[in-house]
Coordinates of C-alpha atoms (C1' of nucleotides) in Angstrom, one line a residue:
Chain A
M1 CA -22.0 19.1 -20.4
N2 CA -23.7 16.0 -18.3
K3 CA -23.8 17.4 -15.0
K4 CA -25.5 13.7 -13.8
P5 CA -22.9 11.3 -13.2
F6 CA -21.1 13.8 -10.8
L7 CA -23.6 14.8 -9.8
N8 CA -25.3 11.5 -8.4
Y9 CA -21.4 11.0 -6.9
I10 CA -20.6 14.2 -4.9
N11 CA -24.5 14.2 -3.6
R12 CA -23.4 10.8 -1.4
Y13 CA -21.2 12.9 0.4
I14 CA -22.3 16.8 0.8
H15 CA -25.3 18.3 -0.8
L16 CA -25.3 22.1 -2.6
T17 CA -27.0 24.8 -3.6
I18 CA -28.1 25.0 -6.9
E19 CA -25.9 28.4 -6.5
E20 CA -23.1 26.1 -5.4
E21 CA -23.9 23.8 -8.2
N22 CA -23.2 26.5 -11.3
L23 CA -19.5 28.5 -9.2
L24 CA -18.6 24.3 -8.5
F25 CA -19.4 24.0 -13.2
S26 CA -18.0 26.4 -13.9
K27 CA -14.7 26.1 -12.7
I28 CA -15.1 21.6 -14.5
I29 CA -13.3 21.4 -17.6
E30 CA -14.3 18.6 -19.9
R31 CA -12.1 16.8 -21.7
N32 CA -11.6 14.0 -23.8
Y33 CA -8.5 11.5 -24.4
L34 CA -7.6 9.6 -27.2
K35 CA -6.8 5.2 -26.2
D36 CA -3.5 5.7 -25.0
Q37 CA -2.7 9.6 -24.6
Y38 CA -1.2 10.4 -21.2
I39 CA -3.2 12.6 -18.7
V40 CA 0.0 12.4 -16.8
Q41 CA 3.3 12.0 -17.2
Q42 CA 6.2 10.8 -14.6
G43 CA 8.7 13.8 -14.1
D44 CA 5.9 16.5 -15.0
T45 CA 4.3 18.4 -13.3
C46 CA 0.5 17.4 -12.9
K47 CA -1.7 19.8 -13.5
T48 CA -5.3 18.5 -12.7
V49 CA -7.1 16.1 -10.1
N50 CA -10.1 14.5 -12.8
F51 CA -13.2 12.7 -12.3
I52 CA -13.5 9.7 -15.1
I53 CA -17.0 11.2 -16.6
S54 CA -16.3 7.7 -19.6
G55 CA -13.3 5.3 -20.4
C56 CA -10.6 3.9 -18.3
T57 CA -7.3 4.3 -17.1
K58 CA -3.7 3.1 -15.3
T59 CA -1.5 5.0 -12.9
F60 CA 1.6 3.1 -13.5
Y61 CA 5.5 4.2 -12.6
M62 CA 8.3 3.1 -14.7
N63 CA 12.0 1.6 -13.5
T64 CA 15.4 3.2 -15.3
D65 CA 14.4 -0.1 -16.9
G66 CA 11.6 0.1 -18.7
Q67 CA 9.4 -2.1 -15.9
E68 CA 6.5 -0.7 -15.6
H69 CA 4.4 -1.1 -12.1
I70 CA 0.5 -0.7 -12.0
V71 CA -0.5 1.5 -9.1
G72 CA -4.0 0.8 -9.4
F73 CA -6.7 1.4 -13.0
S74 CA -9.5 3.8 -13.1
I75 CA -12.7 4.2 -14.6
E76 CA -16.9 5.8 -14.6
D77 CA -17.4 7.4 -11.2
W78 CA -13.9 7.4 -10.0
W79 CA -10.9 9.7 -9.5
T80 CA -7.7 9.5 -11.7
S81 CA -4.6 11.8 -11.0
D82 CA -1.1 11.5 -9.1
L83 CA -2.3 13.0 -5.7
G84 CA 1.3 13.8 -4.8
S85 CA 2.1 15.5 -7.6
F86 CA -1.2 17.2 -7.5
I87 CA -0.5 18.8 -3.6
T88 CA 2.4 19.4 -3.9
Q89 CA 3.3 20.5 -7.7
T90 CA 6.3 18.4 -7.6
P91 CA 7.4 15.8 -10.5
A92 CA 5.1 13.2 -11.1
D93 CA 6.7 9.8 -10.3
F94 CA 3.8 8.4 -11.9
N95 CA 2.4 8.0 -15.5
V96 CA -1.2 7.7 -15.9
Q97 CA -2.3 7.0 -19.3
C98 CA -5.6 5.8 -21.2
L99 CA -7.3 2.6 -22.1
E100 CA -9.7 3.4 -23.6
N101 CA -10.9 6.7 -24.6
T102 CA -11.8 8.8 -21.4
K103 CA -14.2 11.4 -20.8
L104 CA -12.8 14.2 -17.6
F105 CA -14.0 16.4 -15.7
Q106 CA -10.2 17.6 -14.8
F107 CA -10.1 20.5 -12.2
T108 CA -6.4 22.7 -11.9
Y109 CA -5.1 23.0 -8.6
D110 CA -5.6 26.7 -9.1
N111 CA -9.2 26.0 -9.8
L112 CA -9.5 23.8 -7.0
E113 CA -8.4 26.0 -4.5
E114 CA -10.8 28.5 -5.4
L115 CA -13.3 26.0 -4.6
Y116 CA -12.3 25.4 -1.8
E117 CA -12.7 29.1 -0.1
E118 CA -16.0 29.3 -2.0
I119 CA -17.7 26.2 -1.5
P120 CA -16.0 25.2 1.9
K121 CA -17.7 22.2 1.7
L122 CA -16.1 20.4 -1.0
E123 CA -12.7 20.4 1.4
R124 CA -15.3 18.2 2.9
L125 CA -15.7 16.0 0.3
F126 CA -12.6 15.9 -0.6
R127 CA -11.2 14.8 2.9
K128 CA -14.2 11.9 2.6
I129 CA -13.0 10.9 -0.5
T130 CA -9.3 10.5 0.9
E131 CA -10.1 8.7 3.0
R132 CA -11.9 6.0 2.1
A133 CA -9.1 5.7 -0.5
F134 CA -6.0 5.6 2.1
V135 CA -7.6 2.9 3.6
A136 CA -8.2 1.2 0.7
S137 CA -4.7 1.6 0.5
Q138 CA -4.0 0.3 3.4
K139 CA -5.8 -2.5 3.2
R140 CA -4.2 -3.5 -0.4
I141 CA -0.2 -3.3 2.2
I142 CA -1.5 -5.8 4.3
R143 CA -3.2 -8.3 1.8
N144 CA 0.1 -8.5 -1.0
F145 CA 1.6 -9.1 2.2
S146 CA -0.6 -11.4 3.8
L147 CA -2.0 -13.5 0.6
S148 CA -0.3 -15.7 -2.2
A149 CA -0.9 -14.2 -5.5
K150 CA -3.5 -16.2 -6.3
E151 CA -5.4 -15.2 -3.7
R152 CA -5.3 -11.5 -4.6
Y153 CA -6.1 -12.3 -7.9
Q154 CA -9.3 -14.3 -6.7
I155 CA -10.1 -10.7 -4.5
F156 CA -9.1 -8.3 -7.4
K157 CA -11.8 -10.6 -9.3
T158 CA -14.5 -10.4 -7.1
T159 CA -13.5 -6.7 -5.5
Y160 CA -13.1 -5.3 -9.1
P161 CA -14.9 -7.2 -11.5
K162 CA -15.9 -4.4 -14.6
I163 CA -12.3 -3.8 -14.6
E164 CA -10.8 -6.9 -15.4
Q165 CA -13.4 -7.4 -18.5
R166 CA -11.8 -4.5 -19.3
V167 CA -8.3 -4.9 -18.6
P168 CA -5.8 -6.7 -20.5
Q169 CA -3.6 -9.6 -18.3
Y170 CA -0.8 -8.9 -18.0
M171 CA -1.8 -5.2 -16.8
I172 CA -3.7 -7.6 -13.9
A173 CA -0.8 -9.7 -13.4
S174 CA 1.6 -6.1 -13.0
Y175 CA -1.0 -4.4 -10.0
L176 CA -1.3 -8.2 -8.4
G177 CA 3.4 -7.9 -8.1
I178 CA 3.3 -10.7 -10.3
T179 CA 4.9 -12.0 -13.4
K180 CA 2.0 -12.4 -16.5
E181 CA 3.2 -15.5 -16.8
F182 CA 2.6 -16.6 -12.9
L183 CA -1.0 -15.2 -13.2
S184 CA -1.5 -17.4 -16.3
K185 CA -0.6 -20.6 -14.2
I186 CA -3.0 -19.0 -11.4
K187 CA -5.9 -19.7 -13.3
S188 CA -5.6 -22.7 -15.2
Q189 CA -4.9 -23.9 -12.1
M190 CA -8.1 -22.4 -10.9
T191 CA -10.0 -23.6 -14.2
Q192 CA -8.5 -26.8 -12.8
E193 CA -9.7 -27.2 -9.2
R194 CA -13.5 -26.6 -10.7
Chain B
M1 CA -2.1 20.5 29.2
N2 CA 1.3 21.0 27.0
K3 CA -0.6 22.3 24.3
K4 CA 2.3 22.9 22.2
P5 CA 3.0 20.4 20.1
F6 CA -0.5 20.1 18.6
L7 CA -1.0 23.4 18.2
N8 CA 3.2 24.1 16.5
Y9 CA 2.0 20.3 14.2
I10 CA -1.7 22.1 13.0
N11 CA 0.2 25.6 12.2
R12 CA 1.4 23.9 9.4
Y13 CA -1.3 23.5 7.4
I14 CA -3.9 25.9 9.1
H15 CA -4.3 28.9 11.6
L16 CA -7.0 29.3 13.9
T17 CA -8.0 32.3 16.2
I18 CA -7.7 32.3 19.7
E19 CA -11.0 31.1 20.2
E20 CA -11.4 28.2 18.2
E21 CA -7.8 27.0 20.0
N22 CA -10.0 27.0 23.4
L23 CA -13.2 25.2 20.8
L24 CA -10.9 22.7 19.8
F25 CA -9.2 22.0 23.1
S26 CA -12.4 21.9 25.1
K27 CA -13.3 19.2 22.9
I28 CA -9.9 16.7 23.3
I29 CA -8.8 14.2 25.6
E30 CA -6.0 13.7 26.8
R31 CA -5.1 10.4 28.1
N32 CA -2.3 7.9 29.1
Y33 CA -1.1 4.2 28.0
L34 CA 0.9 2.0 29.3
K35 CA 3.7 0.0 27.1
D36 CA 1.8 -2.9 25.5
Q37 CA -1.8 -1.7 26.4
Y38 CA -3.8 -1.7 23.2
I39 CA -5.6 1.7 22.0
V40 CA -7.6 -0.9 19.1
Q41 CA -8.1 -3.9 18.9
Q42 CA -9.3 -5.6 15.8
G43 CA -13.1 -6.9 15.6
D44 CA -14.0 -3.7 18.1
T45 CA -15.1 -0.1 16.5
C46 CA -12.5 2.3 16.9
K47 CA -13.8 5.0 18.9
T48 CA -10.9 7.4 18.7
V49 CA -8.2 9.6 16.5
N50 CA -5.4 9.9 18.6
F51 CA -2.2 12.4 18.3
I52 CA 0.9 11.0 19.7
I53 CA 2.3 13.7 21.9
S54 CA 4.7 11.7 23.5
G55 CA 5.5 7.3 22.5
C56 CA 5.2 4.8 19.8
T57 CA 2.8 2.7 18.9
K58 CA 2.2 -0.1 16.1
T59 CA -0.6 -0.8 14.1
F60 CA -1.5 -4.5 12.7
Y61 CA -3.5 -7.3 11.6
M62 CA -3.4 -10.4 12.9
N63 CA -4.5 -13.1 10.8
T64 CA -6.4 -16.5 11.2
D65 CA -3.3 -18.6 12.4
G66 CA -1.8 -15.9 15.0
Q67 CA 0.8 -14.1 12.7
E68 CA 1.2 -10.6 13.3
H69 CA 1.5 -7.6 9.8
I70 CA 2.6 -4.5 11.1
V71 CA 1.3 -1.7 8.9
G72 CA 2.6 0.8 10.3
F73 CA 4.6 2.7 13.4
S74 CA 3.7 6.4 15.0
I75 CA 5.7 8.1 16.6
E76 CA 5.2 12.0 18.7
D77 CA 3.7 14.3 16.2
W78 CA 1.8 11.7 14.3
W79 CA -1.6 9.9 13.9
T80 CA -2.6 6.7 14.8
S81 CA -5.8 4.5 14.8
D82 CA -8.1 2.5 12.4
L83 CA -9.3 4.7 10.0
G84 CA -11.1 2.3 8.4
S85 CA -13.0 1.4 12.0
F86 CA -13.4 4.9 12.7
I87 CA -14.5 6.3 9.3
T88 CA -17.3 4.3 9.0
Q89 CA -18.2 2.8 13.3
T90 CA -18.1 -0.7 12.1
P91 CA -15.2 -3.7 13.7
A92 CA -11.4 -2.8 13.1
D93 CA -9.4 -4.7 10.8
F94 CA -6.1 -3.4 12.5
N95 CA -4.5 -3.3 16.7
V96 CA -2.7 -0.2 17.8
Q97 CA -0.7 -1.0 20.6
C98 CA 1.7 0.8 22.6
L99 CA 5.4 0.2 22.1
E100 CA 5.8 2.1 24.6
N101 CA 3.7 4.5 27.3
T102 CA 2.6 6.5 25.5
K103 CA 0.4 10.1 26.0
L104 CA -2.4 11.1 22.8
F105 CA -4.9 13.4 22.6
Q106 CA -7.9 11.8 21.7
F107 CA -11.0 13.3 19.2
T108 CA -13.9 10.9 19.2
Y109 CA -16.0 10.5 16.8
D110 CA -19.1 12.8 17.7
N111 CA -16.6 14.9 19.1
L112 CA -15.0 15.0 15.7
E113 CA -18.2 15.4 14.4
E114 CA -19.2 18.3 16.0
L115 CA -15.8 20.2 15.2
Y116 CA -15.7 19.3 11.3
E117 CA -19.5 22.0 11.6
E118 CA -18.1 24.6 14.3
I119 CA -14.7 24.8 12.9
P120 CA -14.7 24.6 8.9
K121 CA -11.0 25.2 9.0
L122 CA -10.3 21.1 10.7
E123 CA -11.7 19.8 7.6
R124 CA -8.5 21.5 5.3
L125 CA -6.1 20.6 7.7
F126 CA -8.2 17.1 8.1
R127 CA -7.8 16.6 4.2
K128 CA -4.5 17.6 4.0
I129 CA -3.4 15.1 6.1
T130 CA -4.9 12.3 4.7
E131 CA -4.1 13.2 1.3
R132 CA -0.5 13.2 2.6
A133 CA -0.8 10.2 3.9
F134 CA -2.8 8.2 1.3
V135 CA 0.1 9.4 -0.6
A136 CA 3.2 7.9 0.9
S137 CA 0.3 4.9 0.9
Q138 CA 0.8 4.4 -2.6
K139 CA 4.2 5.0 -2.4
R140 CA 4.9 2.7 -0.3
I141 CA 2.5 0.2 -2.5
I142 CA 5.4 0.2 -5.2
R143 CA 8.3 0.1 -3.5
N144 CA 6.9 -3.1 -2.0
F145 CA 6.5 -4.5 -6.0
S146 CA 9.5 -3.0 -7.7
L147 CA 12.6 -3.1 -4.6
S148 CA 14.1 -6.0 -2.8
A149 CA 13.6 -6.6 0.8
K150 CA 17.2 -4.8 1.4
E151 CA 16.7 -2.1 -1.0
R152 CA 13.2 -1.6 1.3
Y153 CA 14.9 -1.9 4.6
Q154 CA 17.4 0.9 3.5
I155 CA 15.0 3.0 2.6
F156 CA 12.9 2.2 5.9
K157 CA 16.6 2.8 7.6
T158 CA 17.2 6.7 6.0
T159 CA 12.9 7.2 5.7
Y160 CA 12.7 6.5 9.9
P161 CA 15.7 7.3 11.3
K162 CA 14.4 7.4 15.2
I163 CA 12.1 4.7 14.1
E164 CA 14.3 2.0 13.2
Q165 CA 16.2 2.6 16.8
R166 CA 12.9 2.3 19.4
V167 CA 11.4 -0.7 17.2
P168 CA 12.4 -4.5 17.7
Q169 CA 14.1 -5.9 14.4
Y170 CA 11.9 -8.3 14.5
M171 CA 8.8 -5.5 13.6
I172 CA 10.7 -4.2 11.5
A173 CA 10.8 -8.0 9.5
S174 CA 6.7 -7.4 9.7
Y175 CA 6.6 -4.1 8.5
L176 CA 9.4 -4.2 5.6
G177 CA 7.3 -7.6 4.6
I178 CA 9.7 -10.4 5.7
T179 CA 10.7 -12.4 8.0
K180 CA 13.3 -12.1 11.0
E181 CA 15.4 -14.4 10.0
F182 CA 15.7 -13.1 6.4
L183 CA 16.4 -9.2 8.3
S184 CA 19.4 -10.2 10.2
K185 CA 20.6 -12.5 6.7
I186 CA 20.7 -8.8 4.9
K187 CA 22.0 -7.0 8.1
S188 CA 25.2 -9.5 8.1
Q189 CA 25.7 -9.1 4.5
M190 CA 24.9 -5.0 4.6
T191 CA 28.4 -5.3 7.3
Q192 CA 30.8 -7.9 5.3
E193 CA 29.5 -4.9 2.1
R194 CA 31.7 -1.7 4.7
Chain C
dG1 C1' -7.4 -13.3 -46.3
dA2 C1' -3.6 -13.1 -45.3
dT3 C1' 0.3 -10.9 -42.5
dA4 C1' 2.4 -8.8 -39.2
dA5 C1' 2.1 -7.7 -33.6
dA6 C1' 0.5 -8.0 -29.7
dA7 C1' -1.5 -11.0 -25.6
dG8 C1' -1.2 -14.5 -23.5
dT9 C1' -0.1 -20.1 -21.9
dT10 C1' 3.6 -23.3 -21.4
dA11 C1' 7.3 -25.7 -19.7
dA12 C1' 12.1 -25.4 -17.5
dT13 C1' 15.7 -23.4 -15.4
dC14 C1' 16.5 -20.6 -11.0
dT15 C1' 16.4 -17.4 -7.2
dA16 C1' 14.4 -14.3 -3.1
dG17 C1' 12.5 -15.3 0.2
dT18 C1' 10.8 -18.5 3.9
dT19 C1' 10.2 -22.4 6.8
dT20 C1' 12.8 -25.3 10.7
dA21 C1' 16.1 -25.5 14.2
dA22 C1' 19.4 -25.0 16.6
dC23 C1' 22.1 -22.0 19.4
dT24 C1' 23.8 -17.0 20.9
dT25 C1' 23.5 -12.5 23.3
dC26 C1' 20.3 -9.3 25.9
dA27 C1' 17.6 -8.5 29.4
dT28 C1' 13.8 -8.9 33.8
dT29 C1' 13.2 -11.3 38.1
dT30 C1' 14.2 -14.0 41.6
Chain D
dA1 C1' 24.6 -14.1 40.8
dA2 C1' 21.6 -17.7 38.3
dA3 C1' 17.0 -18.7 36.0
dT4 C1' 14.2 -17.7 32.9
dG5 C1' 12.6 -15.3 28.6
dA6 C1' 12.7 -12.4 24.9
dA7 C1' 15.5 -11.1 20.8
dG8 C1' 18.5 -11.7 17.5
dT9 C1' 21.7 -14.7 14.9
dT10 C1' 22.7 -19.0 11.4
dA11 C1' 22.9 -22.5 8.3
dA12 C1' 20.7 -26.5 5.6
dA13 C1' 16.4 -27.5 3.7
dC14 C1' 12.7 -25.9 0.3
dT15 C1' 8.7 -22.8 -2.1
dA16 C1' 6.4 -19.4 -4.2
dG17 C1' 6.9 -16.9 -8.0
dA18 C1' 10.9 -15.0 -11.6
dT19 C1' 13.5 -15.4 -15.7
dT20 C1' 14.1 -17.7 -20.2
dA21 C1' 12.3 -18.5 -24.3
dA22 C1' 9.2 -21.6 -27.8
dC23 C1' 4.4 -22.3 -28.7
dT24 C1' -0.2 -20.3 -29.3
dT25 C1' -4.3 -17.2 -29.9
dT26 C1' -6.7 -13.3 -30.1
dT27 C1' -6.8 -8.8 -32.5
dA28 C1' -5.5 -5.1 -35.5
dT29 C1' -3.6 -3.7 -40.5
dC30 C1' -3.2 -3.9 -44.9

DNA sequence: GATAAAAGTTAATCTAGTTTAACTTCATTT
DNA sequence: AAATGAAGTTAAACTAGATTAACTTTTATC
């Protein structure tokens, strides 16, 4: 178990003693998923929050006529879960599926509750992480309302250049809230403009 | 200073001793704003997070050609701020303006940082509040992509019946991401269907 | 290296929602 | 109670993006 990436990550927010680090890692489960496997399925209760060591996931909602709406992608050094399902321990609205073979550090609900008691600093860690995630989510809502599909695509490209290269176009279209055909049109427009 | 509504609110998440309560309230500033006054202005750094005792606010983004995009409304027992600006202490993306005379409990950045040190339970409180806000924000993104304007309006009406009655229609249209003219059309459709 | 399946492209047609503009209703001030 | 302005309505013309469908390119499989 290579603890480095996760320690580097949490050190951006809090500092733990050696004892705390050991306690923390004693409750983390390392797990590997294969490409296409599901970490969470819509309707199941989400059992874990997951830190990605390597790999890539998509979080999506599938509506009744089988249309897939992508809420987000996650890669190394970020989290993946259905947080709503996890915190309330009720059925998930979203699916989380691996787009590559993916290695995770998993926190189960009970383990995380115990850790919050044992290492109160972790409350701060997750408070700060969630604050940032919330702010990003609010900004995305406004962008979706106030910008055209082309502008949103350009922002996506500059904000998440790594993700753009790892994920098929039709999923990016879904993330942007447009059809794959329209994204294709936007891209051909953009090459002509150059 | 009537502490009851705020104490009832936080008791849903954490329990404080009398000493902790006293310390908490010693750092809360009660403040009244008049209708139309700004609590935060786009470009300024947001100095406070604010719990609403009475009144109503809107949070909105104003784009370069003066178009207003409403991120959200807040009423009694909820929070209002530009959280992104507050946590990073950088210029705000959003405006927060009172739609009614509004009474707030304000936490300044420094007071809140001190309180986190003095009452670690508050980290848990704000972690949980932010988790819920993030989950709601994610669900809104999906609804905006997967539902028609009419469906979104119907959900708004049932989810926030109190807000619908206190806020002008053109602001609700902005919140839903549509024009006031189109909301008007939706409403007339809905009355004809009955 | 042939074949099939998945991903991406192009173009015609269509529609949900926008824009513009004139009009009505309601609230506020004098 | 008249006058002004803000909020809401209606309808015609318009457009960003969806839908449908045929086609091409890439990737995976035998």
